[in-house]
Amino acid sequence: MARRYDYMDWLRVLSIFVVVGIHVVSKIINTTTTDDWIWHFANMFDAGLRWCVPVFFMLSGALLLTRDKEESVSEFLKKRLSKVVIPLIFWSFIYTLYNIYELEESYTAYEILVQFLTDDIYYHLWFLYTITGLYIMAPFLKLLVVHMDKKTFQAFLLFWIIFSCFLPFLPKFFEFELALTPGLFEPYIGYFLLGAYLVLYPVPKKYLLPLGALAIASYFVTLWGTYYLNAGLPADEFDDFFYEHYRPNALFITLFIFIGFQHMSKKIKPNALITRISTATFGIYVIHPLIQIYLNKFFGLNETTFNPIISVPLVWLLIFIISFGIILAMQKLPVVNRLVP
């Protein structure tokens, strides 16, 4: 894939902006109950934002699995893994220091190592582990993409949807689980391959309206389903079943967003600021929880400082702008720029 897709830059920027928003409203979701009006206010936002992480996986798959450039497995992995493993180690160290000095937690060296190996240092770092795994698999998944025809590709995606999106409803609502477990089709591999499929075989525009209807219906399913599962639960027992990225409701919204941007591609023009933010999305992702923490600690600014109707968008925007500014500065420094590629 030689040329740059401008719509992907816009989609990447919108997605990272939405990630920040999720982490703002989720503070409300996780500290209140369905008896509080602000829980419902936060749920109205959160229910419509869960497409952002699947889009990141789809963009990675779209760019990596459809490349024309021939690379050996070792060349591919050396180039890609250095961009995620080095930052993963560094930022895991930073968040470990936060846990020690701010949360006053205590670890032995062995416990720190175990936390790093088991993705238990800080909540948002899971994404780096998952994308590392997908990068390791990418050279082999690319062979599938190259050799599968359209119908075979569709069959694979259909099985992925059945296993990852629908089978989890059985143990959740019917209290039994098939012997054929959903793990046979790891959910994020499906999004990774789905991005490649949509670049190779774009969905015709005539399907955009039905997809939009499904997306709207999916939003209300997420909204109501999340309320249904959490009604009566205490604040520390939030059930995020319908928020999971690989539920059918999340899939339909994600498809509509991605395909919608594809169809707007001819109208989307290059924009220097968008391109610049797009190259900073990784850094914004890893640093923004710290900005959120210290905005609250030093300035008392959080999602409930004022009425949430004001506080949520204000804090959301501030976290995003400050995170981008810091990453912009870091990317200009030799050596340091390798920590926020």
mmCIF file of C-alpha atoms in Angstrom:
data_model
loop_
_atom_site.group_PDB
_atom_site.id
_atom_site.type_symbol
_atom_site.label_atom_id
_atom_site.label_comp_id
_atom_site.label_asym_id
_atom_site.label_seq_id
_atom_site.Cartn_x
_atom_site.Cartn_y
_atom_site.Cartn_z
ATOM 1 C CA MET A 1 0.000 0.000 0.000
ATOM 2 C CA ALA A 2 2.066 2.905 -1.250
ATOM 3 C CA ARG A 3 -0.223 5.873 -0.969
ATOM 4 C CA ARG A 4 -1.612 7.454 2.143
ATOM 5 C CA TYR A 5 -5.320 7.197 2.870
ATOM 6 C CA ASP A 6 -6.463 10.571 4.171
ATOM 7 C CA TYR A 7 -9.731 9.168 5.510
ATOM 8 C CA MET A 8 -7.719 6.807 7.690
ATOM 9 C CA ASP A 9 -5.876 9.742 9.255
ATOM 10 C CA TRP A 10 -9.195 11.419 10.093
ATOM 11 C CA LEU A 11 -10.614 8.158 11.399
ATOM 12 C CA ARG A 12 -7.533 7.528 13.534
ATOM 13 C CA VAL A 13 -7.707 11.023 15.038
ATOM 14 C CA LEU A 14 -11.427 10.720 15.767
ATOM 15 C CA SER A 15 -10.836 7.313 17.345
ATOM 16 C CA ILE A 16 -8.127 8.516 19.744
ATOM 17 C CA PHE A 17 -10.289 11.501 20.680
ATOM 18 C CA VAL A 18 -13.126 9.085 21.469
ATOM 19 C CA VAL A 19 -10.804 6.858 23.546
ATOM 20 C CA VAL A 20 -10.064 9.828 25.778
ATOM 21 C CA GLY A 21 -13.794 10.494 26.078
ATOM 22 C CA ILE A 22 -14.491 6.903 27.137
ATOM 23 C CA HIS A 23 -11.951 7.150 29.918
ATOM 24 C CA VAL A 24 -13.594 10.349 31.143
ATOM 25 C CA VAL A 25 -17.191 9.096 31.235
ATOM 26 C CA SER A 26 -16.188 5.633 32.479
ATOM 27 C CA LYS A 27 -15.103 7.255 35.747
ATOM 28 C CA ILE A 28 -18.752 8.183 36.260
ATOM 29 C CA ILE A 29 -20.035 4.787 35.140
ATOM 30 C CA ASN A 30 -17.737 2.967 37.583
ATOM 31 C CA THR A 31 -18.400 5.164 40.621
ATOM 32 C CA THR A 32 -22.180 5.638 40.466
ATOM 33 C CA THR A 33 -25.240 3.411 40.101
ATOM 34 C CA THR A 34 -28.297 3.338 37.881
ATOM 35 C CA ASP A 35 -30.124 5.272 40.611
ATOM 36 C CA ASP A 36 -28.021 8.352 39.762
ATOM 37 C CA TRP A 37 -28.908 10.531 36.796
ATOM 38 C CA ILE A 38 -25.232 11.037 35.959
ATOM 39 C CA TRP A 39 -24.884 7.267 35.449
ATOM 40 C CA HIS A 40 -27.455 7.499 32.659
ATOM 41 C CA PHE A 41 -25.779 10.632 31.292
ATOM 42 C CA ALA A 42 -22.441 8.784 31.100
ATOM 43 C CA ASN A 43 -24.071 5.678 29.642
ATOM 44 C CA MET A 44 -25.583 7.773 26.842
ATOM 45 C CA PHE A 45 -22.035 8.762 25.823
ATOM 46 C CA ASP A 46 -20.263 5.489 26.506
ATOM 47 C CA ALA A 47 -22.800 3.347 24.665
ATOM 48 C CA GLY A 48 -22.037 5.137 21.420
ATOM 49 C CA LEU A 49 -18.255 5.327 21.698
ATOM 50 C CA ARG A 50 -17.082 1.733 21.953
ATOM 51 C CA TRP A 51 -16.265 1.486 18.245
ATOM 52 C CA CYS A 52 -12.973 3.362 18.601
ATOM 53 C CA VAL A 53 -10.703 0.489 19.664
ATOM 54 C CA PRO A 54 -11.976 -1.942 16.986
ATOM 55 C CA VAL A 55 -11.317 0.799 14.426
ATOM 56 C CA PHE A 56 -7.669 0.955 15.542
ATOM 57 C CA PHE A 57 -7.310 -2.781 14.932
ATOM 58 C CA MET A 58 -9.063 -2.467 11.571
ATOM 59 C CA LEU A 59 -6.786 0.382 10.480
ATOM 60 C CA SER A 60 -3.709 -1.635 11.414
ATOM 61 C CA GLY A 61 -4.968 -4.651 9.503
ATOM 62 C CA ALA A 62 -5.976 -2.512 6.513
ATOM 63 C CA LEU A 63 -2.483 -1.033 6.266
ATOM 64 C CA LEU A 64 -0.342 -4.042 7.150
ATOM 65 C CA LEU A 65 -2.169 -6.938 5.510
ATOM 66 C CA THR A 66 -2.693 -5.306 2.101
ATOM 67 C CA ARG A 67 0.826 -3.978 1.599
ATOM 68 C CA ASP A 68 2.413 -4.793 -1.753
ATOM 69 C CA LYS A 69 5.941 -4.649 -0.339
ATOM 70 C CA GLU A 70 7.560 -8.030 0.109
ATOM 71 C CA GLU A 71 9.243 -8.473 3.491
ATOM 72 C CA SER A 72 10.629 -11.514 5.238
ATOM 73 C CA VAL A 73 9.074 -12.436 8.554
ATOM 74 C CA SER A 74 12.187 -11.293 10.419
ATOM 75 C CA GLU A 75 12.271 -7.939 8.578
ATOM 76 C CA PHE A 76 8.604 -7.340 9.252
ATOM 77 C CA LEU A 77 8.800 -8.208 12.943
ATOM 78 C CA LYS A 78 12.003 -6.245 13.540
ATOM 79 C CA LYS A 79 10.455 -3.109 12.067
ATOM 80 C CA ARG A 80 7.042 -3.398 13.743
ATOM 81 C CA LEU A 81 7.839 -4.861 17.140
ATOM 82 C CA SER A 82 10.479 -2.259 17.957
ATOM 83 C CA LYS A 83 7.746 0.381 17.647
ATOM 84 C CA VAL A 84 5.559 -1.219 20.276
ATOM 85 C CA VAL A 85 7.764 -3.329 22.583
ATOM 86 C CA ILE A 86 10.169 -0.522 23.528
ATOM 87 C CA PRO A 87 7.302 1.869 24.374
ATOM 88 C CA LEU A 88 5.500 -0.940 26.222
ATOM 89 C CA ILE A 89 8.506 -1.524 28.485
ATOM 90 C CA PHE A 90 9.033 2.200 29.101
ATOM 91 C CA TRP A 91 5.421 3.091 29.823
ATOM 92 C CA SER A 92 4.981 0.006 31.993
ATOM 93 C CA PHE A 93 7.897 1.339 34.048
ATOM 94 C CA ILE A 94 6.302 4.801 34.237
ATOM 95 C CA TYR A 95 2.958 3.438 35.405
ATOM 96 C CA THR A 96 4.694 1.141 37.887
ATOM 97 C CA LEU A 97 6.340 4.232 39.381
ATOM 98 C CA TYR A 98 2.908 5.854 39.554
ATOM 99 C CA ASN A 99 1.519 2.842 41.396
ATOM 100 C CA ILE A 100 4.418 2.930 43.864
ATOM 101 C CA TYR A 101 4.714 6.645 44.579
ATOM 102 C CA GLU A 102 1.121 7.821 44.120
ATOM 103 C CA LEU A 103 -0.899 4.776 45.128
ATOM 104 C CA GLU A 104 1.696 3.704 47.704
ATOM 105 C CA GLU A 105 1.768 0.141 46.466
ATOM 106 C CA SER A 106 4.756 -2.073 47.151
ATOM 107 C CA TYR A 107 6.283 -4.670 44.842
ATOM 108 C CA THR A 108 9.261 -6.942 44.705
ATOM 109 C CA ALA A 109 11.229 -7.066 41.457
ATOM 110 C CA TYR A 110 9.641 -10.449 40.742
ATOM 111 C CA GLU A 111 6.126 -9.065 41.275
ATOM 112 C CA ILE A 112 6.846 -6.214 38.870
ATOM 113 C CA LEU A 113 8.042 -8.724 36.278
ATOM 114 C CA VAL A 114 4.918 -10.848 36.742
ATOM 115 C CA GLN A 115 2.697 -7.782 36.427
ATOM 116 C CA PHE A 116 4.458 -6.831 33.212
ATOM 117 C CA LEU A 117 4.149 -10.326 31.760
ATOM 118 C CA THR A 118 0.489 -10.638 32.737
ATOM 119 C CA ASP A 119 -0.669 -7.147 31.689
ATOM 120 C CA ASP A 120 -1.540 -6.072 35.196
ATOM 121 C CA ILE A 121 0.303 -2.760 35.558
ATOM 122 C CA TYR A 122 -2.292 -0.265 34.326
ATOM 123 C CA TYR A 123 -5.699 -0.745 32.765
ATOM 124 C CA HIS A 124 -5.130 0.784 29.306
ATOM 125 C CA LEU A 125 -1.843 -0.951 28.493
ATOM 126 C CA TRP A 126 -3.737 -4.088 27.416
ATOM 127 C CA PHE A 127 -3.959 -2.576 23.945
ATOM 128 C CA LEU A 128 -0.176 -2.646 23.523
ATOM 129 C CA TYR A 129 -0.049 -6.347 24.386
ATOM 130 C CA THR A 130 -2.841 -7.143 21.957
ATOM 131 C CA ILE A 131 -1.351 -5.167 19.078
ATOM 132 C CA THR A 132 2.020 -6.831 19.763
ATOM 133 C CA GLY A 133 0.369 -10.216 19.344
ATOM 134 C CA LEU A 134 -1.313 -9.118 16.138
ATOM 135 C CA TYR A 135 1.981 -7.798 14.766
ATOM 136 C CA ILE A 136 3.587 -11.185 15.473
ATOM 137 C CA MET A 137 0.767 -12.900 13.591
ATOM 138 C CA ALA A 138 0.565 -10.337 10.773
ATOM 139 C CA PRO A 139 3.090 -11.945 8.354
ATOM 140 C CA PHE A 140 1.141 -15.197 8.540
ATOM 141 C CA LEU A 141 -2.267 -13.541 8.394
ATOM 142 C CA LYS A 142 -1.070 -11.694 5.309
ATOM 143 C CA LEU A 143 -0.604 -15.060 3.578
ATOM 144 C CA LEU A 144 -4.268 -15.787 4.280
ATOM 145 C CA VAL A 145 -5.287 -12.434 2.855
ATOM 146 C CA VAL A 146 -3.196 -12.958 -0.286
ATOM 147 C CA HIS A 147 -4.478 -16.452 -0.981
ATOM 148 C CA MET A 148 -8.129 -16.197 0.090
ATOM 149 C CA ASP A 149 -10.628 -15.231 -2.572
ATOM 150 C CA LYS A 150 -13.543 -12.995 -1.652
ATOM 151 C CA LYS A 151 -15.976 -15.803 -0.799
ATOM 152 C CA THR A 152 -13.444 -17.618 1.361
ATOM 153 C CA PHE A 153 -12.644 -14.358 3.145
ATOM 154 C CA GLN A 154 -16.356 -13.794 3.763
ATOM 155 C CA ALA A 155 -16.719 -17.312 5.151
ATOM 156 C CA PHE A 156 -13.854 -16.708 7.570
ATOM 157 C CA LEU A 157 -15.394 -13.440 8.762
ATOM 158 C CA LEU A 158 -18.781 -15.102 9.155
ATOM 159 C CA PHE A 159 -17.328 -17.766 11.440
ATOM 160 C CA TRP A 160 -15.465 -15.066 13.376
ATOM 161 C CA ILE A 161 -18.734 -13.175 13.928
ATOM 162 C CA ILE A 162 -20.546 -16.328 15.063
ATOM 163 C CA PHE A 163 -17.809 -17.434 17.464
ATOM 164 C CA SER A 164 -16.672 -14.093 18.858
ATOM 165 C CA CYS A 165 -19.845 -12.017 18.716
ATOM 166 C CA PHE A 166 -22.757 -14.385 19.278
ATOM 167 C CA LEU A 167 -21.556 -17.454 21.212
ATOM 168 C CA PRO A 168 -20.717 -15.408 24.364
ATOM 169 C CA PHE A 169 -24.460 -14.717 24.752
ATOM 170 C CA LEU A 170 -25.039 -18.388 25.635
ATOM 171 C CA PRO A 171 -23.196 -18.477 28.976
ATOM 172 C CA LYS A 172 -24.274 -14.916 29.779
ATOM 173 C CA PHE A 173 -28.025 -15.310 29.312
ATOM 174 C CA PHE A 174 -28.685 -19.067 28.964
ATOM 175 C CA GLU A 175 -26.128 -20.368 31.487
ATOM 176 C CA PHE A 176 -24.425 -22.897 29.245
ATOM 177 C CA GLU A 177 -21.404 -22.771 26.982
ATOM 178 C CA LEU A 178 -20.776 -24.728 23.795
ATOM 179 C CA ALA A 179 -17.773 -27.029 23.668
ATOM 180 C CA LEU A 180 -16.723 -25.012 20.619
ATOM 181 C CA THR A 181 -15.456 -22.000 22.544
ATOM 182 C CA PRO A 182 -15.378 -18.421 21.205
ATOM 183 C CA GLY A 183 -11.608 -18.439 21.717
ATOM 184 C CA LEU A 184 -11.234 -20.531 18.571
ATOM 185 C CA PHE A 185 -11.645 -17.242 16.683
ATOM 186 C CA GLU A 186 -9.791 -14.702 18.810
ATOM 187 C CA PRO A 187 -11.923 -11.547 18.582
ATOM 188 C CA TYR A 188 -9.307 -8.948 17.669
ATOM 189 C CA ILE A 189 -7.854 -11.054 14.864
ATOM 190 C CA GLY A 190 -11.247 -10.718 13.232
ATOM 191 C CA TYR A 191 -11.173 -6.919 13.353
ATOM 192 C CA PHE A 192 -7.579 -6.969 12.086
ATOM 193 C CA LEU A 193 -8.632 -9.042 9.063
ATOM 194 C CA LEU A 194 -11.909 -7.141 8.622
ATOM 195 C CA GLY A 195 -9.942 -3.940 8.004
ATOM 196 C CA ALA A 196 -8.002 -5.651 5.226
ATOM 197 C CA TYR A 197 -11.195 -7.095 3.725
ATOM 198 C CA LEU A 198 -12.907 -3.711 3.538
ATOM 199 C CA VAL A 199 -9.915 -2.183 1.749
ATOM 200 C CA LEU A 200 -9.722 -5.044 -0.742
ATOM 201 C CA TYR A 201 -13.491 -5.387 -1.196
ATOM 202 C CA PRO A 202 -15.200 -2.061 -0.341
ATOM 203 C CA VAL A 203 -18.861 -2.341 0.615
ATOM 204 C CA PRO A 204 -21.125 -0.632 -1.974
ATOM 205 C CA LYS A 205 -22.689 2.653 -0.938
ATOM 206 C CA LYS A 206 -26.208 1.215 -1.200
ATOM 207 C CA TYR A 207 -25.558 -0.754 1.994
ATOM 208 C CA LEU A 208 -24.613 2.329 3.998
ATOM 209 C CA LEU A 209 -28.206 3.262 4.901
ATOM 210 C CA PRO A 210 -29.117 -0.223 6.230
ATOM 211 C CA LEU A 211 -25.836 -0.260 8.136
ATOM 212 C CA GLY A 212 -26.724 3.123 9.612
ATOM 213 C CA ALA A 213 -30.065 1.768 10.770
ATOM 214 C CA LEU A 214 -28.320 -1.236 12.337
ATOM 215 C CA ALA A 215 -25.826 1.090 14.015
ATOM 216 C CA ILE A 216 -28.597 3.211 15.539
ATOM 217 C CA ALA A 217 -30.435 0.087 16.716
ATOM 218 C CA SER A 218 -27.148 -1.230 18.137
ATOM 219 C CA TYR A 219 -26.631 1.972 20.084
ATOM 220 C CA PHE A 220 -29.992 1.560 21.803
ATOM 221 C CA VAL A 221 -29.295 -2.128 22.439
ATOM 222 C CA THR A 222 -26.044 -1.114 24.157
ATOM 223 C CA LEU A 223 -27.776 1.648 26.078
ATOM 224 C CA TRP A 224 -30.660 -0.483 27.305
ATOM 225 C CA GLY A 225 -28.665 -3.708 27.733
ATOM 226 C CA THR A 226 -26.093 -1.995 29.924
ATOM 227 C CA TYR A 227 -28.826 -0.498 32.074
ATOM 228 C CA TYR A 228 -30.618 -3.861 32.305
ATOM 229 C CA LEU A 229 -27.498 -5.697 33.485
ATOM 230 C CA ASN A 230 -26.515 -3.012 35.989
ATOM 231 C CA ALA A 231 -29.876 -2.097 37.525
ATOM 232 C CA GLY A 232 -29.560 -2.743 41.245
ATOM 233 C CA LEU A 233 -25.827 -3.436 41.207
ATOM 234 C CA PRO A 234 -23.502 -1.485 43.520
ATOM 235 C CA ALA A 235 -21.076 0.989 41.964
ATOM 236 C CA ASP A 236 -18.083 -1.356 42.199
ATOM 237 C CA GLU A 237 -19.722 -4.231 40.283
ATOM 238 C CA PHE A 238 -20.274 -2.733 36.842
ATOM 239 C CA ASP A 239 -21.246 -5.275 34.162
ATOM 240 C CA ASP A 240 -19.721 -4.210 30.833
ATOM 241 C CA PHE A 241 -21.001 -7.124 28.723
ATOM 242 C CA PHE A 242 -22.646 -4.899 26.101
ATOM 243 C CA TYR A 243 -19.649 -2.555 26.080
ATOM 244 C CA GLU A 244 -17.270 -5.293 24.924
ATOM 245 C CA HIS A 245 -15.711 -4.486 21.563
ATOM 246 C CA TYR A 246 -16.710 -7.758 19.917
ATOM 247 C CA ARG A 247 -20.412 -7.823 20.684
ATOM 248 C CA PRO A 248 -22.707 -7.617 17.619
ATOM 249 C CA ASN A 249 -23.897 -4.175 18.683
ATOM 250 C CA ALA A 250 -20.305 -2.875 18.740
ATOM 251 C CA LEU A 251 -19.552 -4.576 15.415
ATOM 252 C CA PHE A 252 -22.448 -2.917 13.566
ATOM 253 C CA ILE A 253 -21.548 0.546 14.859
ATOM 254 C CA THR A 254 -17.885 -0.025 13.983
ATOM 255 C CA LEU A 255 -18.759 -1.178 10.468
ATOM 256 C CA PHE A 256 -20.927 1.858 9.846
ATOM 257 C CA ILE A 257 -18.231 4.268 11.047
ATOM 258 C CA PHE A 258 -15.425 2.635 9.047
ATOM 259 C CA ILE A 259 -17.407 2.153 5.832
ATOM 260 C CA GLY A 260 -18.894 5.632 6.166
ATOM 261 C CA PHE A 261 -15.422 7.152 6.231
ATOM 262 C CA GLN A 262 -14.430 5.042 3.251
ATOM 263 C CA HIS A 263 -17.283 6.487 1.237
ATOM 264 C CA MET A 264 -16.351 10.000 2.301
ATOM 265 C CA SER A 265 -12.749 9.453 1.191
ATOM 266 C CA LYS A 266 -13.101 11.482 -2.011
ATOM 267 C CA LYS A 267 -14.437 14.437 -0.053
ATOM 268 C CA ILE A 268 -11.788 14.226 2.678
ATOM 269 C CA LYS A 269 -8.762 16.326 1.777
ATOM 270 C CA PRO A 270 -5.289 16.233 3.312
ATOM 271 C CA ASN A 271 -5.015 18.329 6.443
ATOM 272 C CA ALA A 272 -1.649 19.054 8.061
ATOM 273 C CA LEU A 273 -3.017 19.185 11.611
ATOM 274 C CA ILE A 274 -4.997 15.966 11.233
ATOM 275 C CA THR A 275 -1.968 14.203 9.766
ATOM 276 C CA ARG A 276 0.176 15.453 12.650
ATOM 277 C CA ILE A 277 -2.301 14.312 15.303
ATOM 278 C CA SER A 278 -2.618 10.999 13.473
ATOM 279 C CA THR A 279 1.108 10.350 13.937
ATOM 280 C CA ALA A 280 0.734 11.108 17.652
ATOM 281 C CA THR A 281 -2.171 8.772 18.432
ATOM 282 C CA PHE A 282 0.009 6.069 19.997
ATOM 283 C CA GLY A 283 1.594 8.593 22.344
ATOM 284 C CA ILE A 284 -1.725 10.204 23.209
ATOM 285 C CA TYR A 285 -3.097 6.780 24.058
ATOM 286 C CA VAL A 286 -0.336 5.822 26.474
ATOM 287 C CA ILE A 287 -0.014 9.186 28.253
ATOM 288 C CA HIS A 288 -3.574 10.483 28.571
ATOM 289 C CA PRO A 289 -4.473 8.584 31.798
ATOM 290 C CA LEU A 290 -1.609 10.394 33.547
ATOM 291 C CA ILE A 291 -2.894 13.740 32.291
ATOM 292 C CA GLN A 292 -6.352 12.831 33.557
ATOM 293 C CA ILE A 293 -4.938 11.925 36.982
ATOM 294 C CA TYR A 294 -2.842 15.054 37.435
ATOM 295 C CA LEU A 295 -5.474 17.445 36.104
ATOM 296 C CA ASN A 296 -7.565 16.230 38.996
ATOM 297 C CA LYS A 297 -4.746 16.151 41.563
ATOM 298 C CA PHE A 298 -3.239 19.584 40.875
ATOM 299 C CA PHE A 299 -6.212 21.548 39.536
ATOM 300 C CA GLY A 300 -9.233 19.675 40.871
ATOM 301 C CA LEU A 301 -10.543 19.203 37.343
ATOM 302 C CA ASN A 302 -12.462 16.002 36.711
ATOM 303 C CA GLU A 303 -15.671 14.759 35.155
ATOM 304 C CA THR A 304 -17.773 15.971 38.127
ATOM 305 C CA THR A 305 -15.992 19.205 39.118
ATOM 306 C CA PHE A 306 -18.942 21.122 37.707
ATOM 307 C CA ASN A 307 -22.194 19.813 36.356
ATOM 308 C CA PRO A 308 -21.124 16.785 34.231
ATOM 309 C CA ILE A 309 -22.807 18.344 31.211
ATOM 310 C CA ILE A 310 -20.015 20.952 31.403
ATOM 311 C CA SER A 311 -17.253 18.994 33.106
ATOM 312 C CA VAL A 312 -17.223 15.971 30.797
ATOM 313 C CA PRO A 313 -16.592 17.817 27.489
ATOM 314 C CA LEU A 314 -14.256 20.335 29.211
ATOM 315 C CA VAL A 315 -12.020 17.726 30.843
ATOM 316 C CA TRP A 316 -12.208 15.517 27.754
ATOM 317 C CA LEU A 317 -10.914 18.346 25.545
ATOM 318 C CA LEU A 318 -8.245 19.453 28.026
ATOM 319 C CA ILE A 319 -6.850 15.932 28.422
ATOM 320 C CA PHE A 320 -6.683 15.520 24.656
ATOM 321 C CA ILE A 321 -5.005 18.878 23.960
ATOM 322 C CA ILE A 322 -2.447 18.570 26.764
ATOM 323 C CA SER A 323 -1.624 14.966 25.805
ATOM 324 C CA PHE A 324 -1.104 15.964 22.188
ATOM 325 C CA GLY A 325 1.108 18.901 23.165
ATOM 326 C CA ILE A 326 3.362 16.732 25.325
ATOM 327 C CA ILE A 327 3.645 14.014 22.687
ATOM 328 C CA LEU A 328 4.396 16.630 20.022
ATOM 329 C CA ALA A 329 7.310 17.848 22.124
ATOM 330 C CA MET A 330 8.535 14.316 22.878
ATOM 331 C CA GLN A 331 8.523 13.379 19.192
ATOM 332 C CA LYS A 332 10.952 16.207 18.452
ATOM 333 C CA LEU A 333 13.580 14.857 20.872
ATOM 334 C CA PRO A 334 16.160 12.301 19.726
ATOM 335 C CA VAL A 335 15.897 8.906 21.472
ATOM 336 C CA VAL A 336 12.800 10.045 23.399
ATOM 337 C CA ASN A 337 10.822 9.977 20.151
ATOM 338 C CA ARG A 338 11.231 6.192 20.067
ATOM 339 C CA LEU A 339 9.002 5.998 23.156
ATOM 340 C CA VAL A 340 6.061 7.615 21.355
ATOM 341 C CA PRO A 341 6.360 6.418 17.724
#
